[in-house]
Short mmCIF file of C-alpha atoms in Angstrom, two decimals:
data_model
loop_
_atom_site.label_atom_id
_atom_site.label_comp_id
_atom_site.label_asym_id
_atom_site.label_seq_id
_atom_site.Cartn_x
_atom_site.Cartn_y
_atom_site.Cartn_z
CA UNK A 1 -3.64 197.17 -32.31
CA UNK A 2 0.06 197.45 -31.54
CA UNK A 3 -0.50 200.98 -30.27
CA UNK A 4 -3.14 199.80 -27.80
CA UNK A 5 -0.87 197.06 -26.41
CA UNK A 6 2.03 199.50 -26.04
CA UNK A 7 -0.18 202.02 -24.25
CA UNK A 8 -1.44 199.39 -21.80
CA UNK A 9 2.11 198.36 -20.90
CA UNK A 10 3.07 201.95 -20.19
CA UNK A 11 0.02 202.40 -17.94
CA UNK A 12 0.81 199.20 -15.94
CA UNK A 13 4.46 200.28 -15.49
CA UNK A 14 3.47 203.70 -14.23
CA UNK A 15 0.99 202.14 -11.81
CA UNK A 16 3.67 199.89 -10.35
CA UNK A 17 6.00 202.81 -9.84
CA UNK A 18 3.27 204.73 -8.10
CA UNK A 19 2.56 201.93 -5.62
CA UNK A 20 6.25 201.74 -4.50
CA UNK A 21 6.57 203.26 -0.96
CA UNK A 22 9.39 205.48 0.09
CA UNK A 23 11.61 203.87 2.82
CA UNK A 24 11.82 205.80 6.13
CA UNK A 25 15.03 207.60 7.02
CA UNK A 26 15.75 205.31 10.02
CA UNK A 27 15.12 202.11 8.11
CA UNK A 28 18.59 200.68 8.56
CA UNK A 29 19.03 201.69 12.16
CA UNK A 30 18.64 199.20 15.09
CA UNK A 31 16.52 200.36 18.04
CA UNK A 32 18.34 200.18 21.45
CA UNK A 33 15.93 198.60 23.97
CA UNK A 34 17.87 200.14 26.90
CA UNK A 35 17.16 203.73 25.85
CA UNK A 36 13.99 205.53 26.82
CA UNK A 37 12.91 208.88 25.44
CA UNK A 38 10.38 210.98 27.31
CA UNK A 39 7.99 213.61 26.10
CA UNK A 40 7.92 216.98 27.81
CA UNK A 41 4.79 215.95 29.72
CA UNK A 42 6.31 212.62 30.84
CA UNK A 43 9.45 214.37 32.02
CA UNK A 44 7.38 216.77 34.09
CA UNK A 45 5.34 213.97 35.68
CA UNK A 46 8.40 211.81 36.45
CA UNK A 47 9.98 214.60 38.56
CA UNK A 48 13.46 213.45 37.57
CA UNK A 49 16.59 214.77 39.27
CA UNK A 50 20.14 213.97 38.21
CA UNK A 51 23.60 213.71 39.72
CA UNK A 52 27.00 212.08 39.39
CA UNK A 53 28.78 209.13 40.98
CA UNK A 54 31.00 210.59 43.71
CA UNK A 55 33.41 209.46 46.40
CA UNK A 56 32.07 208.90 49.92
CA UNK A 57 33.10 207.05 53.06
CA UNK A 58 30.85 204.01 53.22
CA UNK A 59 30.73 201.62 56.19
CA UNK A 60 30.75 197.91 55.53
CA UNK A 61 30.05 194.91 57.74
CA UNK A 62 32.99 192.61 58.46
CA UNK A 63 31.70 189.16 59.38
CA UNK A 64 33.88 187.07 61.69
CA UNK A 65 33.62 183.92 63.77
CA UNK A 66 35.26 182.54 66.87
CA UNK A 67 34.46 181.06 70.26
CA UNK A 68 34.08 182.08 73.87
CA UNK A 69 37.31 181.87 75.82
CA UNK A 70 38.35 182.46 79.41
CA UNK A 71 41.48 184.48 80.29
CA UNK A 72 44.08 182.57 82.34
CA UNK A 73 43.42 184.63 85.47
CA UNK A 74 39.79 183.50 85.42
CA UNK A 75 40.49 179.78 85.07
CA UNK A 76 41.76 177.94 88.16
CA UNK A 77 43.18 174.42 88.40
CA UNK A 78 42.79 172.95 91.88
CA UNK A 79 45.49 170.60 93.17
CA UNK A 80 46.85 169.48 96.56
CA UNK A 81 50.36 170.74 97.43
CA UNK A 82 51.30 167.62 99.42
CA UNK A 83 49.03 165.00 97.88
CA UNK A 84 46.72 162.61 99.69
CA UNK A 85 43.55 160.55 99.38
CA UNK A 86 40.30 162.22 98.35
CA UNK A 87 37.92 161.62 101.25
CA UNK A 88 34.87 163.53 100.03
CA UNK A 89 33.61 166.01 97.45
CA UNK A 90 30.24 167.10 96.12
CA UNK A 91 31.38 168.76 92.92
CA UNK A 92 29.89 168.02 89.53
CA UNK A 93 30.64 169.73 86.20
CA UNK A 94 28.49 172.84 85.84
CA UNK A 95 27.95 173.27 89.58
CA UNK A 96 28.31 176.79 90.98
CA UNK A 97 30.78 177.42 93.81
CA UNK A 98 31.44 180.42 96.03
CA UNK A 99 34.80 181.82 97.02
CA UNK A 100 35.95 180.29 100.32
CA UNK A 101 33.55 177.35 100.08
CA UNK A 102 34.92 173.90 101.05
CA UNK A 103 34.81 171.84 97.87
CA UNK A 104 36.71 168.69 98.89
CA UNK A 105 38.45 166.95 101.79
CA UNK A 106 41.87 165.24 101.55
CA UNK A 107 43.41 163.00 104.20
CA UNK A 108 46.86 161.51 104.63
CA UNK A 109 49.20 160.51 107.45
CA UNK A 110 51.73 163.13 106.42
CA UNK A 111 49.32 165.82 107.64
CA UNK A 112 49.45 164.23 111.09
CA UNK A 113 53.25 164.12 110.94
CA UNK A 114 53.49 167.79 110.00
CA UNK A 115 51.32 168.83 112.94
CA UNK A 116 53.35 166.60 115.26
CA UNK A 117 56.63 168.09 114.07
CA UNK A 118 55.30 171.61 114.49
CA UNK A 119 54.02 171.06 118.04
CA UNK A 120 57.26 169.28 119.04
CA UNK A 121 59.40 172.08 117.61
CA UNK A 122 57.28 174.69 119.32
CA UNK A 123 57.56 172.89 122.66
CA UNK A 124 61.36 172.72 122.39
CA UNK A 125 61.78 176.40 121.44
CA UNK A 126 61.16 177.51 125.05
CA UNK A 127 64.00 175.43 126.43
CA UNK A 128 66.41 176.53 123.68
CA UNK A 129 65.52 180.19 124.17
CA UNK A 130 66.20 179.97 127.92
CA UNK A 131 69.48 178.15 127.30
CA UNK A 132 70.51 180.80 124.80
CA UNK A 133 69.80 183.64 127.29
CA UNK A 134 71.62 181.77 130.06
CA UNK A 135 74.73 181.19 127.97
CA UNK A 136 74.63 184.79 126.83
CA UNK A 137 74.78 186.05 130.43
CA UNK A 138 77.51 183.58 131.34
CA UNK A 139 79.56 184.55 128.31
CA UNK A 140 79.33 188.24 129.14
CA UNK A 141 80.71 187.51 132.62
CA UNK A 142 83.32 185.20 131.11
CA UNK A 143 81.89 182.25 133.03
CA UNK A 144 81.45 180.21 129.81
CA UNK A 145 83.36 179.97 126.60
CA UNK A 146 82.37 181.60 123.35
CA UNK A 147 82.00 178.18 121.77
CA UNK A 148 79.27 177.09 124.18
CA UNK A 149 77.42 180.38 123.74
CA UNK A 150 77.60 180.20 119.95
CA UNK A 151 76.35 176.62 119.98
CA UNK A 152 73.34 177.59 122.15
CA UNK A 153 72.59 180.53 119.84
CA UNK A 154 72.79 178.34 116.72
CA UNK A 155 70.40 175.75 118.15
CA UNK A 156 67.92 178.45 119.15
CA UNK A 157 68.02 180.17 115.75
CA UNK A 158 67.71 176.85 113.92
CA UNK A 159 64.65 175.96 115.97
CA UNK A 160 63.05 179.30 115.05
CA UNK A 161 63.61 178.56 111.37
CA UNK A 162 62.19 175.05 111.77
CA UNK A 163 59.03 176.33 113.43
CA UNK A 164 58.56 178.98 110.77
CA UNK A 165 58.99 176.54 107.90
CA UNK A 166 56.62 173.98 109.46
CA UNK A 167 54.03 176.72 109.99
CA UNK A 168 54.26 177.70 106.30
CA UNK A 169 53.82 174.07 105.21
CA UNK A 170 50.74 173.75 107.38
CA UNK A 171 49.39 177.03 106.02
CA UNK A 172 50.01 175.74 102.49
CA UNK A 173 47.72 172.78 103.00
CA UNK A 174 45.09 174.90 104.71
CA UNK A 175 45.77 174.20 108.41
CA UNK A 176 45.86 177.25 110.69
CA UNK A 177 48.64 176.76 113.26
CA UNK A 178 46.61 178.73 115.80
CA UNK A 179 43.95 176.04 115.74
CA UNK A 180 46.16 173.03 116.49
CA UNK A 181 47.35 171.82 119.88
CA UNK A 182 48.13 168.55 121.63
CA UNK A 183 44.45 167.60 121.86
CA UNK A 184 43.51 168.84 118.38
CA UNK A 185 45.41 167.14 115.58
CA UNK A 186 43.59 166.47 112.32
CA UNK A 187 44.36 163.80 109.73
CA UNK A 188 42.42 165.58 106.95
CA UNK A 189 42.41 169.01 105.35
CA UNK A 190 39.75 170.93 103.43
CA UNK A 191 40.21 172.38 99.96
CA UNK A 192 38.53 175.74 99.47
CA UNK A 193 37.39 177.47 96.29
CA UNK A 194 39.57 180.51 95.51
CA UNK A 195 36.96 182.14 93.23
CA UNK A 196 33.27 182.56 92.56
CA UNK A 197 32.37 180.55 89.48
CA UNK A 198 31.40 177.15 88.27
CA UNK A 199 33.05 173.76 87.89
CA UNK A 200 34.23 172.97 84.38
CA UNK A 201 36.03 169.66 85.06
CA UNK A 202 36.17 166.99 87.79
CA UNK A 203 39.16 164.69 87.33
CA UNK A 204 39.06 162.55 90.50
CA UNK A 205 36.80 160.25 92.45
CA UNK A 206 36.49 159.52 96.16
CA UNK A 207 39.21 157.23 97.50
CA UNK A 208 41.72 158.06 94.77
CA UNK A 209 45.23 159.07 95.75
CA UNK A 210 46.33 162.33 94.15
CA UNK A 211 49.85 163.65 93.90
CA UNK A 212 50.83 167.35 94.00
CA UNK A 213 51.01 167.44 90.19
CA UNK A 214 47.46 166.11 89.67
CA UNK A 215 44.65 168.55 88.86
CA UNK A 216 41.58 167.61 90.88
CA UNK A 217 39.13 170.23 89.57
CA UNK A 218 39.01 173.09 87.11
CA UNK A 219 37.00 176.17 88.06
CA UNK A 220 35.99 179.06 85.83
CA UNK A 221 35.01 182.59 86.77
CA UNK A 222 32.59 183.48 83.95
CA UNK A 223 32.15 187.16 84.79
CA UNK A 224 35.08 188.11 82.56
CA UNK A 225 34.72 185.68 79.66
CA UNK A 226 36.10 186.81 76.32
CA UNK A 227 35.15 186.29 72.72
CA UNK A 228 38.19 185.17 70.73
CA UNK A 229 37.68 185.91 67.03
CA UNK A 230 39.75 184.74 64.08
CA UNK A 231 40.62 187.61 61.74
CA UNK A 232 42.46 187.27 58.44
CA UNK A 233 45.58 189.31 57.85
CA UNK A 234 43.96 191.50 55.17
CA UNK A 235 41.24 192.64 57.61
CA UNK A 236 43.40 193.41 60.66
CA UNK A 237 43.98 197.03 59.64
CA UNK A 238 40.21 197.63 59.71
CA UNK A 239 40.01 196.91 63.46
CA UNK A 240 41.11 198.92 66.48
CA UNK A 241 41.01 198.57 70.27
CA UNK A 242 37.73 199.87 71.67
CA UNK A 243 35.78 199.15 68.49
CA UNK A 244 32.19 197.99 69.06
CA UNK A 245 30.66 194.84 67.58
CA UNK A 246 27.73 192.49 67.98
CA UNK A 247 27.95 188.71 68.36
CA UNK A 248 25.41 185.91 68.20
CA UNK A 249 25.26 182.13 68.35
CA UNK A 250 24.05 179.83 65.60
CA UNK A 251 21.22 178.64 67.84
CA UNK A 252 19.95 182.15 68.59
CA UNK A 253 20.95 184.43 65.71
CA UNK A 254 18.34 187.02 66.68
CA UNK A 255 19.82 187.47 70.17
CA UNK A 256 22.65 189.98 69.83
CA UNK A 257 25.42 190.37 72.39
CA UNK A 258 27.30 193.68 72.38
CA UNK A 259 31.05 193.51 72.80
CA UNK A 260 34.17 195.65 72.49
CA UNK A 261 37.58 194.80 71.05
CA UNK A 262 40.04 194.48 73.94
CA UNK A 263 43.19 193.10 72.32
CA UNK A 264 44.40 192.52 68.76
CA UNK A 265 46.94 189.74 68.36
CA UNK A 266 50.06 190.38 66.31
CA UNK A 267 51.10 186.77 65.70
CA UNK A 268 49.75 185.20 62.52
CA UNK A 269 48.96 181.50 62.33
CA UNK A 270 49.75 179.22 59.40
CA UNK A 271 46.34 180.16 57.96
CA UNK A 272 47.34 183.86 58.01
CA UNK A 273 44.89 184.88 60.72
CA UNK A 274 45.26 186.40 64.17
CA UNK A 275 43.26 186.26 67.40
CA UNK A 276 41.22 189.30 68.38
CA UNK A 277 39.92 189.27 71.96
CA UNK A 278 36.64 191.01 72.77
CA UNK A 279 34.97 191.80 76.08
CA UNK A 280 31.20 191.43 76.47
CA UNK A 281 29.44 194.59 77.62
CA UNK A 282 26.98 192.56 79.72
CA UNK A 283 27.59 189.11 81.21
CA UNK A 284 25.11 186.49 80.06
CA UNK A 285 25.22 183.25 82.06
CA UNK A 286 23.95 181.31 79.04
CA UNK A 287 27.29 181.92 77.33
CA UNK A 288 29.72 179.20 78.36
CA UNK A 289 33.38 178.76 77.39
CA UNK A 290 33.86 176.92 74.12
CA UNK A 291 30.63 178.14 72.52
CA UNK A 292 31.10 179.10 68.86
CA UNK A 293 29.82 182.54 67.90
CA UNK A 294 29.51 184.78 64.86
CA UNK A 295 30.31 188.47 65.00
CA UNK A 296 29.62 191.53 62.86
CA UNK A 297 31.90 194.56 62.96
CA UNK A 298 31.04 197.81 61.21
CA UNK A 299 34.21 199.05 59.53
CA UNK A 300 34.96 202.12 57.44
CA UNK A 301 36.17 201.91 53.86
CA UNK A 302 38.85 204.44 52.98
CA UNK A 303 36.82 205.93 50.10
CA UNK A 304 34.19 204.42 47.84
CA UNK A 305 32.33 205.54 44.73
CA UNK A 306 28.64 205.85 45.56
CA UNK A 307 25.33 207.15 44.24
CA UNK A 308 21.95 207.81 45.84
CA UNK A 309 19.89 204.71 46.62
CA UNK A 310 16.98 206.01 44.50
CA UNK A 311 19.21 205.96 41.43
CA UNK A 312 19.44 202.16 41.46
CA UNK A 313 16.71 199.92 40.07
CA UNK A 314 16.47 196.13 40.00
CA UNK A 315 15.32 194.31 36.89
CA UNK A 316 15.50 190.56 36.19
CA UNK A 317 17.96 189.92 39.01
CA UNK A 318 20.38 192.70 38.00
CA UNK A 319 20.91 196.29 39.10
CA UNK A 320 20.89 199.33 36.84
CA UNK A 321 21.21 203.09 36.80
CA UNK A 322 19.96 205.50 34.09
CA UNK A 323 22.53 207.64 32.31
CA UNK A 324 21.52 210.93 30.73
CA UNK A 325 22.53 210.68 27.04
CA UNK A 326 20.54 213.52 25.48
CA UNK A 327 17.54 215.79 25.70
CA UNK A 328 14.95 213.73 27.59
CA UNK A 329 16.88 210.54 26.69
CA UNK A 330 18.17 208.03 29.23
CA UNK A 331 20.11 204.79 28.87
CA UNK A 332 19.79 201.92 31.34
CA UNK A 333 23.34 200.85 32.46
CA UNK A 334 24.15 197.75 34.52
CA UNK A 335 26.25 198.25 37.70
CA UNK A 336 27.71 196.16 40.52
CA UNK A 337 26.81 197.48 43.96
CA UNK A 338 28.38 197.10 47.39
CA UNK A 339 27.50 198.39 50.84
CA UNK A 340 24.70 200.87 51.59
CA UNK A 341 24.82 203.62 54.21
CA UNK A 342 23.02 206.92 54.88
CA UNK A 343 21.05 206.88 51.65
CA UNK A 344 23.97 206.03 49.36
CA UNK A 345 25.07 202.76 47.75
CA UNK A 346 28.60 201.83 46.75
CA UNK A 347 29.29 201.32 43.04
CA UNK A 348 32.03 198.72 42.63
CA UNK A 349 34.90 199.52 40.23
CA UNK A 350 33.22 202.08 37.97
CA UNK A 351 35.15 202.96 34.76
CA UNK A 352 36.15 206.47 33.70
CA UNK A 353 33.17 206.78 31.38
CA UNK A 354 30.78 206.06 34.24
CA UNK A 355 32.49 208.55 36.54
CA UNK A 356 32.16 211.35 33.99
CA UNK A 357 28.47 210.66 33.26
CA UNK A 358 25.33 212.20 34.71
CA UNK A 359 22.68 209.83 36.08
CA UNK A 360 19.10 209.91 37.25
CA UNK A 361 19.12 210.06 41.06
CA UNK A 362 15.36 210.36 41.52
CA UNK A 363 12.62 208.94 39.30
CA UNK A 364 14.61 205.95 38.04
CA UNK A 365 11.74 203.54 38.70
CA UNK A 366 9.41 205.73 36.63
CA UNK A 367 11.79 205.27 33.70
CA UNK A 368 11.86 201.52 34.26
CA UNK A 369 8.05 201.35 34.23
CA UNK A 370 7.89 203.32 31.00
CA UNK A 371 10.41 201.01 29.36
CA UNK A 372 8.51 197.88 30.41
CA UNK A 373 5.17 199.27 29.25
CA UNK A 374 6.70 200.25 25.91
CA UNK A 375 8.21 196.78 25.48
CA UNK A 376 4.88 195.15 26.16
#
């Protein structure tokens, strides 16, 4: 009986040992979800090509902002040299004016006085000239003293100066001395537009007295308006005179205006930025001074590390490239990307290990699909 019990125990023990399974060789190893291994057939179908991260010159877009400005030579302040009362004007802000067009009329009694003085001086010049010639002849024959001759000459020369100065004053206020005579004296003068443009400001009203220092109107010639951009100090070395750019307003971002850098300021403000003046290639009358605009300038980076666009895949909001780590084995590696140009994308601050690696440059999305299908 004891022998039977002992034999049964041995049989049960042997059975238990036989049911124990052998553990696989990779039992303690963790599986990396970022690694994909292809079969020979999968590799052939994926048509994978490889390459390295290399240095290339990649263009980037420098975004700036500023506003439309008018150069000093294209902005005119209209004033009256001698002052007077504004008799009439038709100007309103935004109105277009032509060069030589009468834009206002000023009247004052001093205009009458100037014309009177000029005509009186001109009438007296004939007598003084004849007296000067008479005394000159008498002095040559010693019939009159040098003193009398010199006095006659001085009066004649002084009258010439007086006439010339009065003529210049009349010309200054817009009165042509050839058009005035005893029967034609005007108490008012016209103000004419010196440029073709539009009215930006009207500072007076009819009946108001204006002094020579008062600005009546401000006119702008818009054909040479500029775009004044604010550029930070760190970006100034990326720009050069003659560089092309495009600008657009916030209201019409799709409407691009081509421009060219005309002048780069060298004085930095307290905010460490400088003014860069740009000239529009084509004048657009919808662009008025003071309008804020955005601009995009394509600039060249010195050198950047880049890889083919097809090497980069997007997954769950991040960007990756596949590194070759063995025979038909690839590891998905996260990267930070920058600008893209001519089929290449900039890789921002790659480490030495990344620069020495070999990566999939074509077929990366096939690897991503295989990884997702495997995970599912």
